[in-house]
XYZ file of C-alpha atoms in Angstrom:
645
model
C 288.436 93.489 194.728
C 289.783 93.259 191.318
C 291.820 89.924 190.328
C 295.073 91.045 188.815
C 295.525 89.062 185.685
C 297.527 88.835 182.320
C 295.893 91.094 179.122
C 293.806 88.301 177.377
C 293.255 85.381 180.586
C 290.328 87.827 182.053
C 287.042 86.087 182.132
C 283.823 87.296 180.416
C 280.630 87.027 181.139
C 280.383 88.018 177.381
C 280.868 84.217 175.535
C 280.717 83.461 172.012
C 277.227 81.899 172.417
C 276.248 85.196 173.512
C 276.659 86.370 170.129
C 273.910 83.957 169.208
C 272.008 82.340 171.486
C 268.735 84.185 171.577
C 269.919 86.739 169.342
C 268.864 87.473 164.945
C 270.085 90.008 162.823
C 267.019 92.905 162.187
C 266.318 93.582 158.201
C 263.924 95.434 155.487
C 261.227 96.594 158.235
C 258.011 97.939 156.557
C 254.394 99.037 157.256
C 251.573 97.660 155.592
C 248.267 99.927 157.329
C 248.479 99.622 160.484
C 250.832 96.223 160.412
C 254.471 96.089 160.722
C 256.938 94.021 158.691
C 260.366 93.020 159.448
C 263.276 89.969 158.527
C 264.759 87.730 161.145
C 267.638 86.114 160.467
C 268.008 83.599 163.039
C 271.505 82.176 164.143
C 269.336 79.125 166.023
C 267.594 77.999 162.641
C 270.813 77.943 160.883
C 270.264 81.717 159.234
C 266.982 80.767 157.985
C 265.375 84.214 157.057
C 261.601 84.801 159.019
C 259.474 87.096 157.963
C 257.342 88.448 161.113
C 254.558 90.815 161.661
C 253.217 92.766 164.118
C 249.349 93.970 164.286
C 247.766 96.844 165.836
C 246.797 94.885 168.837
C 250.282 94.309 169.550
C 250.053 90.441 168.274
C 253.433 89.119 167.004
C 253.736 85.847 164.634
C 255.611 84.301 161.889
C 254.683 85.066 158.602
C 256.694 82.341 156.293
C 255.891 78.700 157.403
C 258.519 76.415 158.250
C 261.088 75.766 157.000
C 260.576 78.345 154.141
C 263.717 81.320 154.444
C 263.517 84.585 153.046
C 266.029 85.627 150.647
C 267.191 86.325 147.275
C 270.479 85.810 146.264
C 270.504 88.819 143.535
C 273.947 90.308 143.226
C 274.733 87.568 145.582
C 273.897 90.208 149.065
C 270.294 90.360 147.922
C 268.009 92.720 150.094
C 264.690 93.927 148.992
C 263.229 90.598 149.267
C 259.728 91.204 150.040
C 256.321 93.906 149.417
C 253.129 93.179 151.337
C 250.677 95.385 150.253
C 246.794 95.063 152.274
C 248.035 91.759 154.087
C 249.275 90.179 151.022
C 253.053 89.613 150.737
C 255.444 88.498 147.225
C 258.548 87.634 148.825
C 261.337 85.902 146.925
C 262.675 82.311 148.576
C 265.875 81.544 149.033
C 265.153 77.764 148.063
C 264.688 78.470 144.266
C 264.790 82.156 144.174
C 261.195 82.155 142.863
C 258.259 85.024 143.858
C 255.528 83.515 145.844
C 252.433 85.421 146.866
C 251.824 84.289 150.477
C 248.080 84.729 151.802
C 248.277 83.189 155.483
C 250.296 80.067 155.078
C 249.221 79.508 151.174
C 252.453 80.417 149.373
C 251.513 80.529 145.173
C 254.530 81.008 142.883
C 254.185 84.403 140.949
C 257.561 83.867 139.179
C 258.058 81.655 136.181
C 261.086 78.480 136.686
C 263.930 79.108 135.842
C 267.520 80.203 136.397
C 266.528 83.852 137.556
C 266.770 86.235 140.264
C 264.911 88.970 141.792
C 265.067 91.797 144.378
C 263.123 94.773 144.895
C 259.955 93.980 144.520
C 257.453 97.087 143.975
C 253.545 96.450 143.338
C 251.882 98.226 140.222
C 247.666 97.360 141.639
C 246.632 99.282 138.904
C 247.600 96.755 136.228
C 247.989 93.619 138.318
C 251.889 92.828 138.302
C 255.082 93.145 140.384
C 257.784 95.257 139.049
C 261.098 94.007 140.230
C 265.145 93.694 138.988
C 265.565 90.375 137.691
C 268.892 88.312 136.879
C 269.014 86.145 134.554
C 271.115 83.417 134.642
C 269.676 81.108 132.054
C 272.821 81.414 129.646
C 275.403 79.550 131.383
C 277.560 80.921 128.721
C 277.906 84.550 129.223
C 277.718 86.519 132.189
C 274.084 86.914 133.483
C 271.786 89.781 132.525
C 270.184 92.601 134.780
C 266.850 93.868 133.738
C 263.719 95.631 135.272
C 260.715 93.061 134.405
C 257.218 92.600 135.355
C 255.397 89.783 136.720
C 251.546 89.128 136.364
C 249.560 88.419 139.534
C 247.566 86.108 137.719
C 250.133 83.227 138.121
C 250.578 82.739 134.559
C 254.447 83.653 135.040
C 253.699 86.091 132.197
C 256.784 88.348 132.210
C 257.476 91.576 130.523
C 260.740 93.399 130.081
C 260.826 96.793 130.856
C 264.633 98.029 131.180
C 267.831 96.162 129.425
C 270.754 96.900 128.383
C 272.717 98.441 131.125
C 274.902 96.245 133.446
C 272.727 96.761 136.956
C 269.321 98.092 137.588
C 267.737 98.721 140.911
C 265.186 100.964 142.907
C 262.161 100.479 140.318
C 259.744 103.091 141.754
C 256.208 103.571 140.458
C 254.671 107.233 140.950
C 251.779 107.278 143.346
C 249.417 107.688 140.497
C 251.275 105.209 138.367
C 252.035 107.366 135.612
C 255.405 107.582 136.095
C 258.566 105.290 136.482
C 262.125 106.042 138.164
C 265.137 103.607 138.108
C 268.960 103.381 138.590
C 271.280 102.153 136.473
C 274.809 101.407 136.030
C 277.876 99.793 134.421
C 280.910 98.185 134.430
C 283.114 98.759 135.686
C 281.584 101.063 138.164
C 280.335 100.456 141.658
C 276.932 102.140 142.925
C 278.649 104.923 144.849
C 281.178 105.261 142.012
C 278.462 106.668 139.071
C 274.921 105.395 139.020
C 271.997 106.957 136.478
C 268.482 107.964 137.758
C 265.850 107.610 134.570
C 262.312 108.974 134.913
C 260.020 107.739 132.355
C 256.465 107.932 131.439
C 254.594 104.709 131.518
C 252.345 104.532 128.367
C 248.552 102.892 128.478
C 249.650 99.222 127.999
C 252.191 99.227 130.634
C 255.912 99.720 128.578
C 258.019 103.152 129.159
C 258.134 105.714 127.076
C 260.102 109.218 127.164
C 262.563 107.547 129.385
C 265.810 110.301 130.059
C 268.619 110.280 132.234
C 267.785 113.159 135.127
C 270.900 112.758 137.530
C 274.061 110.984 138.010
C 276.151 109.710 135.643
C 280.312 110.376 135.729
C 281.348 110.919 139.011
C 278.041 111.053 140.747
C 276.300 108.922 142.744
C 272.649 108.902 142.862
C 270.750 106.350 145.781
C 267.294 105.870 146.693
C 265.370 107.901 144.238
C 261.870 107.796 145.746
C 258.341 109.325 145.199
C 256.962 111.438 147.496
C 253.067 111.121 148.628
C 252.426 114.547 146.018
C 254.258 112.558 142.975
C 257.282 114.515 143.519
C 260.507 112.946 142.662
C 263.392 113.106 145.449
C 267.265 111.374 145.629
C 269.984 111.539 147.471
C 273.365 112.586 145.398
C 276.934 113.283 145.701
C 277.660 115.792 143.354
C 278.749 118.405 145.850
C 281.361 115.856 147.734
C 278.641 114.707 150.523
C 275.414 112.356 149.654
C 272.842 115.045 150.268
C 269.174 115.238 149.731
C 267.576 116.375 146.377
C 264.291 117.204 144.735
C 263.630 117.096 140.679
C 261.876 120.213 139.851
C 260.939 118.663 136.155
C 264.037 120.929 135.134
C 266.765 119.965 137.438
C 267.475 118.989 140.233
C 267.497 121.187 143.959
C 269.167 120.651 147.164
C 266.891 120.229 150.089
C 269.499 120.974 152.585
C 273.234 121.486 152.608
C 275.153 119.249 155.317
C 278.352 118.199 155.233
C 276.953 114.709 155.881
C 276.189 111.415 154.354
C 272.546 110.814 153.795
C 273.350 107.518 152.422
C 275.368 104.451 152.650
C 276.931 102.367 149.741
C 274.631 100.146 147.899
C 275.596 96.689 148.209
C 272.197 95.155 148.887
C 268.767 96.116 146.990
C 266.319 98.147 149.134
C 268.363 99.759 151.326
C 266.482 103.289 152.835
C 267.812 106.124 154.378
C 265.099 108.391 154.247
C 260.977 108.377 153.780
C 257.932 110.451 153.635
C 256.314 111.063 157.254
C 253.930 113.667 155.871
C 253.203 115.784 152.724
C 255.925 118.016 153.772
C 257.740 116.290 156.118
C 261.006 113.950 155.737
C 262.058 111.327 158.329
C 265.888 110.865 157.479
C 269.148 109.677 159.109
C 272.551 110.807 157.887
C 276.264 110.097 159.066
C 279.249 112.813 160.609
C 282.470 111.667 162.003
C 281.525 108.170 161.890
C 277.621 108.683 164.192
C 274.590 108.527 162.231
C 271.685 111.009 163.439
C 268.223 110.832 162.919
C 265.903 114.326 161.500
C 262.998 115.577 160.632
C 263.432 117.588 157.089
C 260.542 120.520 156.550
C 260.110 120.379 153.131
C 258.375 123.819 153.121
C 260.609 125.872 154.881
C 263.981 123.475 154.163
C 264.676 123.542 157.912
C 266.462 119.996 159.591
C 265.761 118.888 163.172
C 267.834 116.138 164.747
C 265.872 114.143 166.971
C 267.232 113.171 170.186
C 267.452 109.289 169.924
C 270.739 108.101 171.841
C 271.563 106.036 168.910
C 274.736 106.269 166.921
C 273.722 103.673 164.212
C 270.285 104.352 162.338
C 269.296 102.773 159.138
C 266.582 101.526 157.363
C 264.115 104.214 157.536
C 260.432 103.933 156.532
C 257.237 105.288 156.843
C 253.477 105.314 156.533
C 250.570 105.925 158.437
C 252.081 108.723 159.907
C 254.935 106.968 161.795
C 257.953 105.863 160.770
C 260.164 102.683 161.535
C 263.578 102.350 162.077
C 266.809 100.138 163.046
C 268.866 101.499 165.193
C 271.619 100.688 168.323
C 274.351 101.946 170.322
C 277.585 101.169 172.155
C 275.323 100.016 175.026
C 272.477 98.570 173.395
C 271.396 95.991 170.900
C 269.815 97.063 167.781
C 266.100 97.148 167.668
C 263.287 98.007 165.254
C 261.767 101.365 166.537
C 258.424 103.288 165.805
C 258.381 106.683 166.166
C 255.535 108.712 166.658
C 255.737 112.204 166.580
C 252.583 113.011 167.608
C 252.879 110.936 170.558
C 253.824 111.113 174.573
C 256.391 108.191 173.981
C 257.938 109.544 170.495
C 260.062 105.719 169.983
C 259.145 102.448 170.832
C 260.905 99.624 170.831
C 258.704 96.911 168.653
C 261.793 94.056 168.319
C 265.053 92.941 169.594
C 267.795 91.637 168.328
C 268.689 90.512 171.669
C 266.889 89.130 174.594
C 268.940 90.608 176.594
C 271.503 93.637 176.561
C 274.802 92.715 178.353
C 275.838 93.966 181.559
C 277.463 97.606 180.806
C 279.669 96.855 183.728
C 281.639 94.561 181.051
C 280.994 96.993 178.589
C 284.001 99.128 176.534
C 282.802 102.682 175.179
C 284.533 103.816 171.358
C 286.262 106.622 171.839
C 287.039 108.491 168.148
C 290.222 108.746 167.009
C 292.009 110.863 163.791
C 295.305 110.176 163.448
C 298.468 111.001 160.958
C 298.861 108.653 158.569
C 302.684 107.648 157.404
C 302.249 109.430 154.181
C 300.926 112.874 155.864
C 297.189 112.846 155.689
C 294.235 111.707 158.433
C 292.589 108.740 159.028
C 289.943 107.947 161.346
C 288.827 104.924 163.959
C 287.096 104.053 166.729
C 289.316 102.985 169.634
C 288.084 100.696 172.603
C 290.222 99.989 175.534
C 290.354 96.837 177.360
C 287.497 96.679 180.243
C 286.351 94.279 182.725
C 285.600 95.399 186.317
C 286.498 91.779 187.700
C 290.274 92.508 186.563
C 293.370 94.241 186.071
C 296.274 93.918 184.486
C 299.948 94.048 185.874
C 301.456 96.950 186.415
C 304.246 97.251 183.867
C 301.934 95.183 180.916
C 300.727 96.936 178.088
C 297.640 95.328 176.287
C 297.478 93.112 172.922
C 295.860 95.382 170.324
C 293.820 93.948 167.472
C 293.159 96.473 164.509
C 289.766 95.381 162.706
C 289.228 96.234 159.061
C 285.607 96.579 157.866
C 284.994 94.780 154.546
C 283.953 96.356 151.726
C 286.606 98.116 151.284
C 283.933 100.472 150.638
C 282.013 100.607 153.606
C 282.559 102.118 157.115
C 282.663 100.516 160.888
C 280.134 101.825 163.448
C 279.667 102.529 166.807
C 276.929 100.461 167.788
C 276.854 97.872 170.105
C 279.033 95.162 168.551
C 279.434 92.268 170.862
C 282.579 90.877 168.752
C 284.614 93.805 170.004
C 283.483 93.135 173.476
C 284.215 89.908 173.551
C 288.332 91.196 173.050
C 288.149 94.394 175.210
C 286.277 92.300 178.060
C 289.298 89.853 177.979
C 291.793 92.196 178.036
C 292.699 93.353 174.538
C 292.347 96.647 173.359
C 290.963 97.221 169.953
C 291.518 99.643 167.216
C 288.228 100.096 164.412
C 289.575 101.642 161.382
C 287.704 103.859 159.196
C 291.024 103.893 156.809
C 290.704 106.468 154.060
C 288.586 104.651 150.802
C 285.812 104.163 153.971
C 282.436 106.025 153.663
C 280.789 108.700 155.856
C 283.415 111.503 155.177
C 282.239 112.741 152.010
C 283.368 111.279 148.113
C 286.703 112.562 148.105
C 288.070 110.532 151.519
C 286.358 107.517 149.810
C 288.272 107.880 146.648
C 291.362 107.920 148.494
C 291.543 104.302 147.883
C 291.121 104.427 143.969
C 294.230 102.679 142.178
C 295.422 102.388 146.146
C 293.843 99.219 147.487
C 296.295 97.437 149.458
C 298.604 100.791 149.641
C 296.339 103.213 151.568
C 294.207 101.146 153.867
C 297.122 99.379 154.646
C 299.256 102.275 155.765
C 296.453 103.522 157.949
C 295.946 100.339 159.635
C 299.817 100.387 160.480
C 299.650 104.067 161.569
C 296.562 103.944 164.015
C 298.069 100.937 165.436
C 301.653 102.698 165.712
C 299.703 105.784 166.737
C 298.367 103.890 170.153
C 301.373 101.877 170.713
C 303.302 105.428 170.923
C 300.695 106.535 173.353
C 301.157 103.065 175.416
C 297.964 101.844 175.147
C 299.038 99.338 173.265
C 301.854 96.449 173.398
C 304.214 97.161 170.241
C 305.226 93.799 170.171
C 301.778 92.027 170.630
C 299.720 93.915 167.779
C 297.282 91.249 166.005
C 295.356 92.195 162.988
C 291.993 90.845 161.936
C 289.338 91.430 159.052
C 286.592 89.928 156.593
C 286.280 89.379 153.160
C 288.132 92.756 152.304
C 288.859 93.609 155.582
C 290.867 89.616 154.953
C 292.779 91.375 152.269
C 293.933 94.141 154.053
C 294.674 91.974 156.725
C 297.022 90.010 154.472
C 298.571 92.782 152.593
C 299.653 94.609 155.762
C 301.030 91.416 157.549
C 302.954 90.297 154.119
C 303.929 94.398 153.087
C 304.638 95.764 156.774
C 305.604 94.886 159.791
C 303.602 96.915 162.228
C 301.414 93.083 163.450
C 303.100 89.864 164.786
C 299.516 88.124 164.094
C 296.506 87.968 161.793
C 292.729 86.416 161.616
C 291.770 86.538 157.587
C 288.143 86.033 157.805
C 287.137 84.619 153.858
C 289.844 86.522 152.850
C 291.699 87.106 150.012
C 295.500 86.556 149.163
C 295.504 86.371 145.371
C 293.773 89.743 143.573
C 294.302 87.890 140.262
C 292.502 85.153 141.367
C 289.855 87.450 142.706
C 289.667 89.505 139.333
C 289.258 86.134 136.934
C 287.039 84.272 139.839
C 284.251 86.210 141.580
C 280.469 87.211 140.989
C 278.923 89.764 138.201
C 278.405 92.633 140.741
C 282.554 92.969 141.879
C 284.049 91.347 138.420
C 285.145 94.598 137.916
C 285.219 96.239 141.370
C 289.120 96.166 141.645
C 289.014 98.111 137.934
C 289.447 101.039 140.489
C 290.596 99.647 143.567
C 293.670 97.945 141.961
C 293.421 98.860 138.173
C 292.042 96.960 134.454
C 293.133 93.478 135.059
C 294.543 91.950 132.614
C 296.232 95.220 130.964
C 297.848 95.858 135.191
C 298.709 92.092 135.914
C 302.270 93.541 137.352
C 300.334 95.742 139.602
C 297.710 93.026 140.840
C 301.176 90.683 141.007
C 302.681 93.201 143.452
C 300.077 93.365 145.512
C 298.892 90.021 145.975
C 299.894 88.610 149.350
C 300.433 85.235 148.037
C 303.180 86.346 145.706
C 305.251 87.671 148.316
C 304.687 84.666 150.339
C 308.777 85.371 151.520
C 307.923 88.653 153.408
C 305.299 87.348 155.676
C 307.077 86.213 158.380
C 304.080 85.762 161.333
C 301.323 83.269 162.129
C 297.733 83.461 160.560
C 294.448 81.979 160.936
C 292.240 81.752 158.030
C 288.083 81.244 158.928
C 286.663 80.212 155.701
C 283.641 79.522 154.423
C 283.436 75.976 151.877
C 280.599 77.544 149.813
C 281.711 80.977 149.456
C 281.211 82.174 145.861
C 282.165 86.019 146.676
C 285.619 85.019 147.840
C 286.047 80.865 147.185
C 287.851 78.473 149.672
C 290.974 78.202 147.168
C 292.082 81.743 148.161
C 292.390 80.344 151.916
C 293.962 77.127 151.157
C 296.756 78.953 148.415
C 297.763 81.265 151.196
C 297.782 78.145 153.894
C 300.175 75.787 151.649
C 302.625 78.456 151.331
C 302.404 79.381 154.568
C 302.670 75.753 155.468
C 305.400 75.022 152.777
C 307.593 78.183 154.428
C 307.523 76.958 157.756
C 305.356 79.472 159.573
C 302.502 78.480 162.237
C 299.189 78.675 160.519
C 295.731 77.359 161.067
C 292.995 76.915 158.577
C 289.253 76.322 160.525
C 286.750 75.345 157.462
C 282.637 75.371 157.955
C 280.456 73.274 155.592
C 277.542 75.005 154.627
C 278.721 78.424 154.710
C 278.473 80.862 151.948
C 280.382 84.516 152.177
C 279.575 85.046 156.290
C 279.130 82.726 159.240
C 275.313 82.200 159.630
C 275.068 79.588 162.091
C 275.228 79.586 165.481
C 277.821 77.165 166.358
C 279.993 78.454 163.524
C 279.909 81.857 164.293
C 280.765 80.516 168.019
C 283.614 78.436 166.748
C 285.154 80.764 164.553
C 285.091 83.198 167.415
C 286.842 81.055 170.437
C 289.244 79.704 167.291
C 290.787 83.018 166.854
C 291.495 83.432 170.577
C 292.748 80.203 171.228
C 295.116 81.050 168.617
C 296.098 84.560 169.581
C 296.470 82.994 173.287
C 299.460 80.547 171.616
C 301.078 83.564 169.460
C 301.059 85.917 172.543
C 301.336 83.570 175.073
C 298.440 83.843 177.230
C 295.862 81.322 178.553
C 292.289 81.754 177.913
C 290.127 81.726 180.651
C 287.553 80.190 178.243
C 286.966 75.972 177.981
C 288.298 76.178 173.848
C 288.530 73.348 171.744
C 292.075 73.306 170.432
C 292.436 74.234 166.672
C 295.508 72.687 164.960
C 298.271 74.729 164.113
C 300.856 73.819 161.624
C 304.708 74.765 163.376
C 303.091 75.407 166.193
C 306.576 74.929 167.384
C 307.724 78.351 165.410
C 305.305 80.812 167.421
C 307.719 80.850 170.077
């Protein structure tokens, strides 16, 4: 028999420690012969990054000695932090951001000292060095300087330049018979998935590039993952017809392999990201995105024909192959992610090889997504993911409508998904229903929905945050008057702009956050310092427009209680932009509470943080709405408390 209970007081077998207690976050899986690589970041080692293999005969161990993490630090997200190529593995560490060649336990630096950088590592045997993009930030002077170098093996920390001059390099890609050389490229103040450049070049007897031309992108086209295939032919995934599709160079131009209106890629914000590989001569292991589920295929490159392959995952990513099998992350609303093999030749196609989870959680507790598109104020669509509240142990009483809580993906460009995601479940299985925006600037609907939010940041996403929440209030699944709000780093801005510019929310979580777009514009890292060029427009020539939008200029019009979760070594989005917005909060009078972690960049990454700042924002949505957790919470201070109610 059910216990009959007030929205938010049910109790949950789903804790915050189970969000990290024998849990790590799956990355950059690859296959070495008949080996298999993969990253662990582990919550339990304070997000100390492992690097683990697997062997043929099934034997699992830790690569990188303790207490060694790996993980570069280029364009602050890093990824493509590691090769291994016959057992041997250059892999960047995060404690000076140096290349070491690690043979068993024996790590050797590769990389000379210095202020650099590097991420995505590629191996050119042939002439004994590691191509890679490097950052230099030896000039403390100026901003720091991309380039495509490479490294002798020898250990000499000989280093030779191979690409300059343009902003951001990545993908360096060496043909399989090493005579030829593919890159991307880009420049201020565009983003990846606003215009990149693919070059092809020859590379010339003593190692330099020669003939190098521009073969796709450019203006309003976005070119990701170019990538040899086992015949030397060149493929990419591009934009140019509205939807990231596949294409093939021809040595003239460039061909579609297949025409989907569908997302074969995902926006670059990390090096080495992979969305498709090479299972055969002819034969293309991909995953690609519609109305917010990504799908896995096999493309036949002979005959152009796409076969979806029956998975039951909704999140796929990180494809790779070799040896005839392929490797993948993926998850759904029931399951953890894991690393899978697939074998096509084989009675079990996929195998699960590693967890991210011990355990799954009891689907009993569990809330399914159900898609959503709904009107937006200003006439168009928008799309989300909504959850209801769920817990077989309790319901609600009759006449009570549920506390909603609208998340907002960071990015802004970027997209929520459908797999498993234990922080939703932690609200729905306590009686909240929950609202997952993909607001209109979010990826996975083609280029035009994603440009939406050009010159609009702050206008759009925040109107379709307000609508889908308005949208299930009208429906009465939600409680009009008990709507809470909560996002990261972007997601923290939209957050604040819709609390301060509407008044749709009585409550907000800003999660590293940011309140003052000016501040954001003179303060943050090379790869955004000119990010909000489109979002918000050229700062300094539109100060009046980043003025108007800021949330801590209009201080006067937010008028409910927020909770800032900030990290005090954040160099994406620094402390100050929390503590601005909590003085004036303070200074006004309205209940506030500021929860600070010491040694935490842009992200929680230790256990008990990510625990704390979890239980923190319920405790305080439990004052605001007037509920009592069933949870044992440590009390977080909150200025005029006294105001909430």
């Amino acid at each position: 028999m059910a216990t009959t209970a007030p929205y938010g007081s049910w109790a949950s077998p789903i804790k915050a420690q189970t969000l990290t207690q024998g849990t790590v976050r799956l990355s950059e899986p690859a296959i070495d012969g008949d080996d298999i690589y993969w990253l662990e970041s582990r919550p339990s080692e304070k997000g100390r990054s492992v690097l683990v293999r697997l062997n043929a005969q099934g034997l699992r161990q830790d690569v990188t000695p303790h207490p060694h993490s790996v993980r570069t630090r280029a364009n602050e997200y890093g990824g493509g932090s590691y090769c291994v190529q016959d057992g041997v593995v250059y892999c960047v560490l995060d404690s000076d951001q140096r290349i070491y060649r690690l043979i068993g336990k024996e790590l050797t630096a590769i990389s000379p000292e210095g202020d650099y950088r590097y991420a995505d590592l590629t191996l050119d045997s042939e002439r004994q060095r590691l191509i890679c993009v490097r950052e230099d930030h030896t000039d403390s002077g100026t901003e720091e300087k991309a380039e495509i170098v490479a490294i002798a093996l020898d250990g000499s920390g000989e280093t030779r330049v191979l690409a300059s001059g343009a902003d951001f390099y990545s993908n360096p890609r060496l043909s399989p018979n090493g005579t030829q050389f593919c890159y991307l490229c880009w420049n201020h103040p565009n983003m990846p998935w606003d215009s990149t450049e693919c070059h092809l070049a020859e590379v010339s007897e003593d190692g330099a590039l020669k003939n190098v031309r521009m073969i796709a992108g450019g203006e309003d086209e976005s070119v990701f993952q170019p990538q040899w295939a086992p015949d030397g032919e060149l493929y990419f995934v591009s934009d140019r017809n509205n939807w990231w599709n596949l294409y093939r160079w021809t040595g003239e131009d460039a061909e579609t392999l297949c025409h989907l209106d569908a997302e074969f890629a995902t926006p670059q914000w990390v090096f080495g990201m992979s969305t498709y590989d090479f299972l055969g001569p002819n034969t293309v292991l991909c995953t690609y995105t519609q109305e917010g589920y990504w799908l896995l295929a096999r493309l036949d490159l002979t005959h152009g024909s796409l076969t979806r392959i029956e998975t039951g995952m909704t999140d796929i990513s990180s494809v790779r192959c070799g040896g005839g099998k392929g490797l993948f992350l993926g998850a759904n609303a029931q399951h953890n992610t894991c690393l899978w093999a697939f074998r096509p030749e084989g009675t079990e196609a996929l195998v699960p090889l590693a967890r991210s989870a011990s355990t799954d959680p009891d689907h009993h507790y569990l809330s399914n997504p159900e898609p959503m598109t709904f009107e937006t104020a200003d006439g168009e669509e928008a799309h989300g993911f909504y959850y209801p509240p769920h817990n077989p142990d309790f319901v609600a009483p009759e006449s009570e409508r549920p506390p909603l809580l609208v998340m907002c993906h960071g990015g802004p460009t970027g997209a929520t998904q459908t797999a498993l995601n234990l922080k939703i479940q932690f609200w729905t299985s306590r009686g909240f229903a929950v609202l997952d925006v993909n607001y209109r600037g979010s990826t996975g609907y083609g280029r035009r929905y994603r440009e939406r939010l050009k010159g609009n940041w702050g206008v759009t996403d925040v109107i379709d945050v307000s609508s889908g929440a308005e949208a299930l209030a009208q429906q009465g699944l939600a409680d009009p008057e008990r709507c809470a709000i909560r996002g990261s780093s972007a997601g923290g801005y939209t957050v604040l702009a819709a609390l301060t510019f509407r008044d749709t929310f009585q409550a907000g979580a800003s999660l590293y956050g940011i309140g003052d777009l000016e501040a954001l514009a003179r303060d943050t890292h090379k790869f955004e310092s000119r990010y909000l060029d489109t979002l918000v427009g050229p700062y300094p020539a539109q100060q009046a427009v980043y003025q108007e939008r800021s949330p801590i200029r209009h201080i006067e019009q937010l008028q409910c209680p927020v909770i800032f979760l900030q990290g005090e070594e954040d160099k994406i989005v620094p402390p100050n932009q929390a503590e601005a917005m909590v003085k004036a909060l303070t200074d006004k009078g309205i209940a506030n509470a500021l929860v600070l972690f010491p040694e935490e960049g842009h992200g929680f990454r230790q256990g008990p943080n990510i625990e704390r700042a979890l239980e923190a924002e319920l405790y305080f949505y439990g004052q605001v709405f007037g509920f009592t957790p069933a949870d044992n919470i440590e009390p977080v201070p909150i200025a005029h408390l006294k105001e909430i109610h």
